[in-house]
Tab-separated table of C-alpha atoms in Angstrom:
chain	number	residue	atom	x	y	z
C	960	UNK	CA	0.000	0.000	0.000
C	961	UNK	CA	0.918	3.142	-0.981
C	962	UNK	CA	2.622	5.541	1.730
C	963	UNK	CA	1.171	8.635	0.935
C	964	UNK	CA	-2.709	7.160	0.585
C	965	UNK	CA	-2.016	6.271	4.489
C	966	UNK	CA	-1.170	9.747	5.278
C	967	UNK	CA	-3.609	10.861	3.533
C	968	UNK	CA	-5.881	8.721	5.142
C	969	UNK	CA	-5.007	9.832	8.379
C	970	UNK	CA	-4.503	13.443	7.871
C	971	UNK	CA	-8.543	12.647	6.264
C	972	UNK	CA	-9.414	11.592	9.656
C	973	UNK	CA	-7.694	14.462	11.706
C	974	UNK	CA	-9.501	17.225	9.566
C	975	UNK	CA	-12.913	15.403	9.861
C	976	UNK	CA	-12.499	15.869	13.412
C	977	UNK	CA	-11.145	19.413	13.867
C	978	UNK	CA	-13.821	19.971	11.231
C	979	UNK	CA	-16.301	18.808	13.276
C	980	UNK	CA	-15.414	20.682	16.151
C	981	UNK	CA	-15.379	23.848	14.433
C	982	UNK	CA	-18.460	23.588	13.093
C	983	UNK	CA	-20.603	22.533	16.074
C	984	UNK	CA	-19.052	25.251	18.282
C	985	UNK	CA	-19.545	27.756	15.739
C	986	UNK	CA	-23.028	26.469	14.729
C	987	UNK	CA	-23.905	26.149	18.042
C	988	UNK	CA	-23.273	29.155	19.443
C	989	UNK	CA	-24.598	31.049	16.207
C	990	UNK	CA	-27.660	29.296	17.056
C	991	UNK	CA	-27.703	30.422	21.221
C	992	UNK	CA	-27.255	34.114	19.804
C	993	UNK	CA	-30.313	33.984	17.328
C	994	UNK	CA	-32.416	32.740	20.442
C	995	UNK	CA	-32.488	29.194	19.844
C	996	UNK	CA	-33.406	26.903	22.608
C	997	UNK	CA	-30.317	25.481	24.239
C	998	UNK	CA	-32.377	21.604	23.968
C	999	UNK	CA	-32.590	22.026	20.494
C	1000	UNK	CA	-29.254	23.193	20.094
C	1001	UNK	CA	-28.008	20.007	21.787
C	1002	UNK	CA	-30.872	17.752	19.946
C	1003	UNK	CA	-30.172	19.409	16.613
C	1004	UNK	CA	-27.221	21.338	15.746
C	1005	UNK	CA	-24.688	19.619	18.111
C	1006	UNK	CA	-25.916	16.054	17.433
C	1007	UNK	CA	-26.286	16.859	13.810
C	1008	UNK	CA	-22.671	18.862	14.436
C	1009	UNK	CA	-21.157	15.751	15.193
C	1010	UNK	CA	-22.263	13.168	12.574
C	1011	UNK	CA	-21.075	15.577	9.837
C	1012	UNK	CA	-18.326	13.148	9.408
C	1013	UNK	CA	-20.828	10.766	8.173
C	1014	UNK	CA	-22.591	12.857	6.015
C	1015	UNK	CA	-19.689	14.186	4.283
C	1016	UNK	CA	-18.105	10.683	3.873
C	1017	UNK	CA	-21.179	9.125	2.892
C	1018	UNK	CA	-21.841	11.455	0.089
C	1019	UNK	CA	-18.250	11.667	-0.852
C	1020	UNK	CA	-18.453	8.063	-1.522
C	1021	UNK	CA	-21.980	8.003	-3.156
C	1022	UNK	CA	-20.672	10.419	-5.603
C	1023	UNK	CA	-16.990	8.422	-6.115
C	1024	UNK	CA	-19.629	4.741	-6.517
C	1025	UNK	CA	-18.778	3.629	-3.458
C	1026	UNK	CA	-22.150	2.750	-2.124
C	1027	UNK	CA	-21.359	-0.230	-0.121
C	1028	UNK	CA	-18.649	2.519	1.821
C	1029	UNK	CA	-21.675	4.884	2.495
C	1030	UNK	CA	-24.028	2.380	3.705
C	1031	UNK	CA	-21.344	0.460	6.063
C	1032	UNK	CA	-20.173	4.341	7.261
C	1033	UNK	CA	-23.755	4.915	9.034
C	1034	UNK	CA	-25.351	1.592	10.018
C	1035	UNK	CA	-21.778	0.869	11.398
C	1036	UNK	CA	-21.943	4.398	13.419
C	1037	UNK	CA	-25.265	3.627	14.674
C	1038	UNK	CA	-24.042	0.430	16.163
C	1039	UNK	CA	-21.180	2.349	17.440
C	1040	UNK	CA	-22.876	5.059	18.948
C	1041	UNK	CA	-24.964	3.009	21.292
C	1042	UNK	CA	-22.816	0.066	22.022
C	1043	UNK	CA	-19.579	1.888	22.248
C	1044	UNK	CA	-20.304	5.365	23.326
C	1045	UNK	CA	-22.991	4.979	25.655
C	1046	UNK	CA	-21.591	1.969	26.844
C	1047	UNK	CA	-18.215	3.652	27.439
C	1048	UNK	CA	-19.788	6.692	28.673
C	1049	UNK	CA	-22.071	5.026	31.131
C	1050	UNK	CA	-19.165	2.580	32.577
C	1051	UNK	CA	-17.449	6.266	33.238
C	1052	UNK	CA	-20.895	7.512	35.326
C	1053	UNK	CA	-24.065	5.899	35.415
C	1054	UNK	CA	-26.137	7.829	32.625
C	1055	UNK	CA	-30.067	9.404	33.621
C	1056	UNK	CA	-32.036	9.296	30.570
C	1057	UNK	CA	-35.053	11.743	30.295
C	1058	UNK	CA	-38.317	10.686	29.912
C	1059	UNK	CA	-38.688	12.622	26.852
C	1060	UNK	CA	-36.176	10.825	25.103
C	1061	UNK	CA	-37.723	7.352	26.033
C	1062	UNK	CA	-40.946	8.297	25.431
C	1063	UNK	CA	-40.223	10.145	21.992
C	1064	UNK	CA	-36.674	10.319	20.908
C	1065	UNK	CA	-35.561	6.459	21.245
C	1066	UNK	CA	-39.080	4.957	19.516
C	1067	UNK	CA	-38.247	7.179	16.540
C	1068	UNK	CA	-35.028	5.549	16.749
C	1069	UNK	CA	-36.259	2.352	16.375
C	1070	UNK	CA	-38.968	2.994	14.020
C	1071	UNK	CA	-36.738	4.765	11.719
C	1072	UNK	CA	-34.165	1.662	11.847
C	1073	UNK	CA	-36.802	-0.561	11.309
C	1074	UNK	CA	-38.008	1.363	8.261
C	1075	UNK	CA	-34.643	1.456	6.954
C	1076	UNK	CA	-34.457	-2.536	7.179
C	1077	UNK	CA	-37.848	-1.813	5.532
C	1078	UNK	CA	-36.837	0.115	2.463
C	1079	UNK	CA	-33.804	-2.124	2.115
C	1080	UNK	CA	-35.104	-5.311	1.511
C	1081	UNK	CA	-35.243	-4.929	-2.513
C	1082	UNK	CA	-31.572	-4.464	-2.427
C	1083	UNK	CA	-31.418	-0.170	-3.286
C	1084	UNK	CA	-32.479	2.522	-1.284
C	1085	UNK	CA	-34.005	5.058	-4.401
C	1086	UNK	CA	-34.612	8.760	-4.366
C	1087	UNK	CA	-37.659	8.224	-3.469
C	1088	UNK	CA	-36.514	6.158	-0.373
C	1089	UNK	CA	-34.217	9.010	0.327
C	1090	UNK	CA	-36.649	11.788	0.040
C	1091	UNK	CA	-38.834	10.349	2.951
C	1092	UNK	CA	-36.136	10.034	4.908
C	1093	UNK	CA	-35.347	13.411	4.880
C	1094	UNK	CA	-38.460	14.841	4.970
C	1095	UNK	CA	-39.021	12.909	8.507
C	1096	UNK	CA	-35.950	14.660	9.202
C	1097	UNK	CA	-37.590	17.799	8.733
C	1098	UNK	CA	-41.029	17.047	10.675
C	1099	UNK	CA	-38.381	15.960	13.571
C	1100	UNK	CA	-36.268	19.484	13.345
C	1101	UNK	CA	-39.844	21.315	13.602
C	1102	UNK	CA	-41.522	18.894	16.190
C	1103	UNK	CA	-38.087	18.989	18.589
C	1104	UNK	CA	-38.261	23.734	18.061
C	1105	UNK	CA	-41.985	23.407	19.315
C	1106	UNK	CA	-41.091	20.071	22.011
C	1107	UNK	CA	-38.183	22.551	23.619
C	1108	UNK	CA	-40.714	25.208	24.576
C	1109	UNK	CA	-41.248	22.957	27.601
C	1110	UNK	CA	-37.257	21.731	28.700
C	1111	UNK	CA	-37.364	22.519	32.130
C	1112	UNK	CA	-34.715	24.956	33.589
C	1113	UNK	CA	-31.761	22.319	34.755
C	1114	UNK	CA	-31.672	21.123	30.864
C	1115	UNK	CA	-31.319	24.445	29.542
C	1116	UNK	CA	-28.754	25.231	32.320
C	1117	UNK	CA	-26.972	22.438	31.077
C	1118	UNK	CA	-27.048	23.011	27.766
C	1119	UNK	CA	-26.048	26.410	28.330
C	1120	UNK	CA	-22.929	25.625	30.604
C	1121	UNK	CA	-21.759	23.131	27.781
C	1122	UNK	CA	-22.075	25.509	24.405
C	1123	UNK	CA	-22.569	29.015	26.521
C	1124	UNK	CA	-25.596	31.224	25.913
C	1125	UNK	CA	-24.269	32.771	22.422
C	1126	UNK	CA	-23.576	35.994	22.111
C	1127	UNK	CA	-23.936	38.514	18.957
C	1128	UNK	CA	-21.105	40.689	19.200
C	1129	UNK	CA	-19.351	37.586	18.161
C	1130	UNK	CA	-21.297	36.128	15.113
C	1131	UNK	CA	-18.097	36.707	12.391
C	1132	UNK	CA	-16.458	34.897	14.553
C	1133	UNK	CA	-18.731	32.008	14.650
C	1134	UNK	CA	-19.367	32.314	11.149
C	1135	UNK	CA	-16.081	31.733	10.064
C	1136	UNK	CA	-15.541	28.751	12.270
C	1137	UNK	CA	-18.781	27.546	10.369
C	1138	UNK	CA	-17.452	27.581	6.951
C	1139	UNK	CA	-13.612	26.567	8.086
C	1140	UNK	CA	-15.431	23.322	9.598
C	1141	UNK	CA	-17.006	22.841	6.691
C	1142	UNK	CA	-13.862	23.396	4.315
C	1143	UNK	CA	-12.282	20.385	6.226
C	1144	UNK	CA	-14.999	18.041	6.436
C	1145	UNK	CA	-14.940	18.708	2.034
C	1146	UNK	CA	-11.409	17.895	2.248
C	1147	UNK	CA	-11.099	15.098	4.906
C	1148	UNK	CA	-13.760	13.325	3.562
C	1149	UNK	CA	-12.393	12.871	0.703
C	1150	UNK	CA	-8.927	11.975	1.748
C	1151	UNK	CA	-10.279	9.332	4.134
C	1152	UNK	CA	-12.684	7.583	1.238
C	1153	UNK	CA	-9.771	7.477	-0.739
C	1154	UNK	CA	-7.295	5.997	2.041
C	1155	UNK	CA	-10.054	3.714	3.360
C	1156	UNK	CA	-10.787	2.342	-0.173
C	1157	UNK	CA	-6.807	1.344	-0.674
C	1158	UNK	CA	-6.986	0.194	2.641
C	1159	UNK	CA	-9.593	-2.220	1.376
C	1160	UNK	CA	-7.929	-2.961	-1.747
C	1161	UNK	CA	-4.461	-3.793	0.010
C	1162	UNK	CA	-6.124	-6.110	3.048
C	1163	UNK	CA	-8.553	-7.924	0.661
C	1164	UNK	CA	-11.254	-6.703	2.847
C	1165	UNK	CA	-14.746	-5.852	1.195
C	1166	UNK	CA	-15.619	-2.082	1.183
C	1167	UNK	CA	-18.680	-2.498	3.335
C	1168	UNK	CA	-16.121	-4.257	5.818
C	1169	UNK	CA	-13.968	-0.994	5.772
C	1170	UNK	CA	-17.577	1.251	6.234
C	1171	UNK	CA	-18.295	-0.530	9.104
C	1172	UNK	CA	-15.495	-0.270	11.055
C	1173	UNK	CA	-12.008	1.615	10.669
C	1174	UNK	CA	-14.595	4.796	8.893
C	1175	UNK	CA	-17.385	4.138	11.162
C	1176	UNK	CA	-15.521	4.190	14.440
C	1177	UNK	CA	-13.163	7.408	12.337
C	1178	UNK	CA	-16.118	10.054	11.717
C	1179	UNK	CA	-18.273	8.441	15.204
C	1180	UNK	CA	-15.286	9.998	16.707
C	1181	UNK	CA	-16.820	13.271	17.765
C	1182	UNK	CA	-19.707	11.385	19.321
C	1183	UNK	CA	-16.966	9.795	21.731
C	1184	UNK	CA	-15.517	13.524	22.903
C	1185	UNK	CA	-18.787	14.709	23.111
C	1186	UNK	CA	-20.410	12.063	25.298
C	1187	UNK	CA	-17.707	11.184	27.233
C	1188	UNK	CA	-16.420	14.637	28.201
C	1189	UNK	CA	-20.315	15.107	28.687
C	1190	UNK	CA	-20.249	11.939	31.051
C	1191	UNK	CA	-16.931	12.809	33.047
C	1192	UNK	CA	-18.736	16.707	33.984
C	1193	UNK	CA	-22.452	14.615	34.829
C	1194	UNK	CA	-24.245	16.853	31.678
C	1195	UNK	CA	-25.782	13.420	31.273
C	1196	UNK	CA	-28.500	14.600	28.811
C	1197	UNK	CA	-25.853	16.127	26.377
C	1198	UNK	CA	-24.273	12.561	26.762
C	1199	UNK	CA	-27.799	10.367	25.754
C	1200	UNK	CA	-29.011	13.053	23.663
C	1201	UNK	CA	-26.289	13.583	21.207
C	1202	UNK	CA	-25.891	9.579	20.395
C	1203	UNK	CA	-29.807	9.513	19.794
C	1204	UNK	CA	-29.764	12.809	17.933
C	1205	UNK	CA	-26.716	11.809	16.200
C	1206	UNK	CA	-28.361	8.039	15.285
C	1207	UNK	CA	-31.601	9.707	13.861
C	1208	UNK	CA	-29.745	12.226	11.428
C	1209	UNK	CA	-27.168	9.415	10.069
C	1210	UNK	CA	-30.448	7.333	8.664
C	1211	UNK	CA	-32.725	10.623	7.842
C	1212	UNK	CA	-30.176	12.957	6.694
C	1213	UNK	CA	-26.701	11.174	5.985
C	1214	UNK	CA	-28.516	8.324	4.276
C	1215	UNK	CA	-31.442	10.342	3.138
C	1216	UNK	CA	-29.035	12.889	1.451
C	1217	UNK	CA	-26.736	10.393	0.105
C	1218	UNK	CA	-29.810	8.409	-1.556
C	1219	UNK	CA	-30.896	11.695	-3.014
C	1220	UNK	CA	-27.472	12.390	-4.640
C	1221	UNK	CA	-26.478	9.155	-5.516
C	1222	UNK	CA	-26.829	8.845	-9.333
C	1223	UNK	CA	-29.226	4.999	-8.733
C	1224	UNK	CA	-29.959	5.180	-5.173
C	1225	UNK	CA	-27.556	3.101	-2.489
C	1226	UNK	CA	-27.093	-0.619	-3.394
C	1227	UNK	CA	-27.492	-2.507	-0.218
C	1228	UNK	CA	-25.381	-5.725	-0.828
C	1229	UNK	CA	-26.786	-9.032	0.752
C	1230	UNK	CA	-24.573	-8.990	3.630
C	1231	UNK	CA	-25.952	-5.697	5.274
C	1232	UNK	CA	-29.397	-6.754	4.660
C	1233	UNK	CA	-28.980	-10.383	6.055
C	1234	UNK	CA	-26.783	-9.419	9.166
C	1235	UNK	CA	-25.464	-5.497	9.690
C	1236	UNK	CA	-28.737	-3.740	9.449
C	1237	UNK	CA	-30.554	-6.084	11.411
C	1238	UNK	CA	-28.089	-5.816	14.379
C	1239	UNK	CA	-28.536	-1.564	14.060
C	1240	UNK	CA	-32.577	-2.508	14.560
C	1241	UNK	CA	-31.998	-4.865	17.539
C	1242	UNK	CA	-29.342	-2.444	19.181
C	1243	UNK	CA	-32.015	-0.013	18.704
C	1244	UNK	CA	-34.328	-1.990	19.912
C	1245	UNK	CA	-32.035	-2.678	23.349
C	1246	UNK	CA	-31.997	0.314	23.976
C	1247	UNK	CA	-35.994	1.089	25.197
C	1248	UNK	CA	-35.869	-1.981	28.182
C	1249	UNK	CA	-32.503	-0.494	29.379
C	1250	UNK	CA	-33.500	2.725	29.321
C	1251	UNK	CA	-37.056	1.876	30.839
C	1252	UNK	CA	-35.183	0.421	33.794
C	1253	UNK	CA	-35.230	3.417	36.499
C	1254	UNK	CA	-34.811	6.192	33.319
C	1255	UNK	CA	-31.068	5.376	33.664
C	1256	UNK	CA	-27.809	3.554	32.097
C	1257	UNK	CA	-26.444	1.915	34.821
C	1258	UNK	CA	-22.286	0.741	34.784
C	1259	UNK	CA	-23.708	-3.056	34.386
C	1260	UNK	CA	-26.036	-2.223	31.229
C	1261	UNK	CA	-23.203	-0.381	29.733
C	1262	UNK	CA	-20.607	-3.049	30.327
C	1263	UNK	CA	-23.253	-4.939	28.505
C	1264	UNK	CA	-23.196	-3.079	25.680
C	1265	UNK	CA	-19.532	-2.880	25.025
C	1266	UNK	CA	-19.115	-5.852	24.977
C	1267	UNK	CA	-21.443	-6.771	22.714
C	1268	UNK	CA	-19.611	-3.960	20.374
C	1269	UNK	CA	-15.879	-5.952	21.014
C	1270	UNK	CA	-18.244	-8.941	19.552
C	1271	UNK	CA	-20.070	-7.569	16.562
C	1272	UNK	CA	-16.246	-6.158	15.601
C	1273	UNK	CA	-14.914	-9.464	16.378
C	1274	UNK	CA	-17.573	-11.564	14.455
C	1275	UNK	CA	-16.458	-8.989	11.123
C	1276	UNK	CA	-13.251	-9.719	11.464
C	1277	UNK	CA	-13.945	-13.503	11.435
C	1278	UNK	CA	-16.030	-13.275	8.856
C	1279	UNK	CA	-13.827	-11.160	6.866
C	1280	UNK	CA	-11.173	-13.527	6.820
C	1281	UNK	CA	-12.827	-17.037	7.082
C	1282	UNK	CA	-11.851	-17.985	10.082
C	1283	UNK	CA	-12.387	-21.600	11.446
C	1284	UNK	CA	-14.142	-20.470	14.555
C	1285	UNK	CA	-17.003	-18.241	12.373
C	1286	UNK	CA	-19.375	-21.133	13.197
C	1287	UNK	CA	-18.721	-21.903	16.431
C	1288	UNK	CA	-18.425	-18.123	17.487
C	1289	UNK	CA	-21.847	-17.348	15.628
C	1290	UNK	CA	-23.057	-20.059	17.500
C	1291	UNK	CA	-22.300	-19.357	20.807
C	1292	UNK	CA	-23.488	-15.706	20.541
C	1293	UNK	CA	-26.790	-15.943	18.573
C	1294	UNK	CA	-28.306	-19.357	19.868
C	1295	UNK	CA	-27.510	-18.797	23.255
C	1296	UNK	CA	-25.848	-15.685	24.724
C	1297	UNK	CA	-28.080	-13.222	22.723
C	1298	UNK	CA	-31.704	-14.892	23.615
C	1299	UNK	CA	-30.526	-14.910	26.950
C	1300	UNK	CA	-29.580	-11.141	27.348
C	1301	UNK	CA	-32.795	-10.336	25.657
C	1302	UNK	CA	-34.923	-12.426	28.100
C	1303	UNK	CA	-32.966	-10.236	31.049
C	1304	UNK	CA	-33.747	-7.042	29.152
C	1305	UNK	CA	-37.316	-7.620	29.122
C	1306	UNK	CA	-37.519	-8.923	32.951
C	1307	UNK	CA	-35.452	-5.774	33.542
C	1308	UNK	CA	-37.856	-3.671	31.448
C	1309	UNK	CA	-40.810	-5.119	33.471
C	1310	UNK	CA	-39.775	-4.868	36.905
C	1311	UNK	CA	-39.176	-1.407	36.373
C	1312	UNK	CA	-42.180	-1.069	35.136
C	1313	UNK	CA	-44.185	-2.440	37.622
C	1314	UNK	CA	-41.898	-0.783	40.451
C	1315	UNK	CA	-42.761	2.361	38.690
C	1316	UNK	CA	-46.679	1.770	38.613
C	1317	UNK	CA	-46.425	1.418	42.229
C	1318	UNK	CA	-44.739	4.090	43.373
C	1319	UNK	CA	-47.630	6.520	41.411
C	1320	UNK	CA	-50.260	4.210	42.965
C	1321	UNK	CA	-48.478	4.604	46.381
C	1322	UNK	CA	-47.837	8.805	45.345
C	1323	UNK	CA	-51.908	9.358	44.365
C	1324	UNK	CA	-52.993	7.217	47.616
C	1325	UNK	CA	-50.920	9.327	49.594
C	1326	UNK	CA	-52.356	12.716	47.989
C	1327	UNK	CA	-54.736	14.659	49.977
């Protein structure tokens, strides 16, 4: 492999990330001095902030025919998000969840990963496909400006602390930082498609393989500052929040964008539809029991999910190069260790549940 396509490749990576920095504190605070609700802000811009990476990656390699890269980049940041960053993040600090984002944020989640799995199953993801995507997108942006009118005060102190109140003395400032973020992201995108794709090329690996890892984990890593640092300081909704923000815009947006653009649609090759989008749905789909349980992400649910994550990456890389243990690996983890974590996700799901019930029957009995 070439020399310079690695350093290209990595310098890619680097200005994806700077990139993304700039252009979430300079969007972010733009947004705080036009009077934007701090919730939003967090929901919205800084979520949406930090899965710029995707976007510009995915369309990068939409427009270079690299649909397979595209389509690995954001179901393989999905599962990243959730099992690695909340995981990680909630090992740090036990994470609270609100009950907004149960009750709104994480269905919508899962709907819109089922709907994916939906769309996918004749093998392309059209314009058409695309253009619903992003106009749910839309109805979410508009829903989540009218939904913030009633964030209580701690959230919006929060929010505040994090990105500051915004001032507009200082828009050129923030202005510029906007379009310098964006200059990178153009530029390291297309570096690390090109690095990633000789990558590929030089290990034998498939494309999708590359996608979802090595450039999933890459432009997922502003999610990981984000949440963590979030999760270190206790701003545990900017921690939740900005994986489920930043989940919802990689399917509506990134893909819905990147279907749009693409000259046929996204190809989604038999593998992702038989085994990597199904996994984003069920990790979805994991995450409304744990989250029922108390409204919080305790250290033992987020062991839980990382290491699930070191086995999805571990299963790729077995299947990637034919190992002899595939079988006895896929085995172990889908006939018995997987039924059995669901079955304790469910009992979890319930007892809190019921616990829950109680405590209101016990709070209204106790009402004058």
């Amino acid at each position: 492999m070439d020399t310079m396509v690695l350093v290209l490749f990595i310098l890619g990576l680097v200005l994806l990330i700077v990139g993304a920095e700039a252009l979430v504190k300079g969007s972010s605070r733009l947004a705080a001095a036009l009077g934007i609700s701090p919730l939003v802000i967090g929901l919205t811009v800084v979520a949406y902030g930090t899965s710029s990476p995707e976007l510009a990656v995915s369309i990068q390699s939409a427009w270079a025919g690299q649909a397979d890269l595209a389509l690995g980049n954001v179901v393989g940041s999905n599962i990243f998000n959730v099992l690695f960053i909340l995981g990680l993040s909630a090992m740090i600090a036990p994470l609270v969840v609100s009950q907004q984002l149960v009750r709104l944020d994480v269905p919508l989640m899962i709907a819109v990963s089922l709907l994916l799995l939906l769309l996918a199953l004749d093998g392309n993801l059209s314009r058409f496909d695309g253009s619903l995507f992003f106009a749910i997108n839309i109805a979410y942006v508009v829903w989540a400006i009218r939904q913030s009118r009633k964030e209580n005060q701690q959230i919006k102190e929060e929010y505040e602390k994090e990105y500051g109140a915004g001032r507009s003395s200082q828009w050129p400032v923030n202005l510029a930082l906007i379009v310098a973020g964006l200059g990178m992201l153009v530029l390291g995108s297309h570096w690390l498609v090109e690095g990633a794709v000789a990558v590929a090329q030089a290990l034998g690996l498939s494309e999708l393989i590359i996608g979802l890892t090595i450039v999933a984990a890459g432009t997922s890593l502003p999610e990981v500052a984000t949440s963590i640092i979030a999760s270190i300081r206790g701003e545990r909704d900017i921690a939740v929040g900005n994986v489920v923000g930043s989940n919802l815009f990689n399917i509506l947006a990134v893909l819905g964008l990147t279907s749009i653009v693409a000259p046929n649609g996204v190809n989604v090759s038999p593998a992702a539809l038989r085994f990597d989008i199904p996994v984003m749905s069920a990790v979805a789909l994991a995450c409304l029991p744990v989250f029922f349980t108390g409204f919080r992400i305790g250290r033992r649910e987020g062991a839980l999910f990382f290491a699930y994550y070191l086995a999805y990456t571990l299963y790729l890389i077995l299947d990637a190069t034919g190992h002899d243990q595939l079988d006895e690996f896929s085995l172990i983890m889908f006939e018995y260790i997987t039924p059995l974590v669901a079955v304790m996700l469910l009992l979890l799901a319930a007892f809190a549940w019921r616990k829950r019930r109680r405590d209101q029957a016990r709070k209204r009995t106790n009402e004058p």
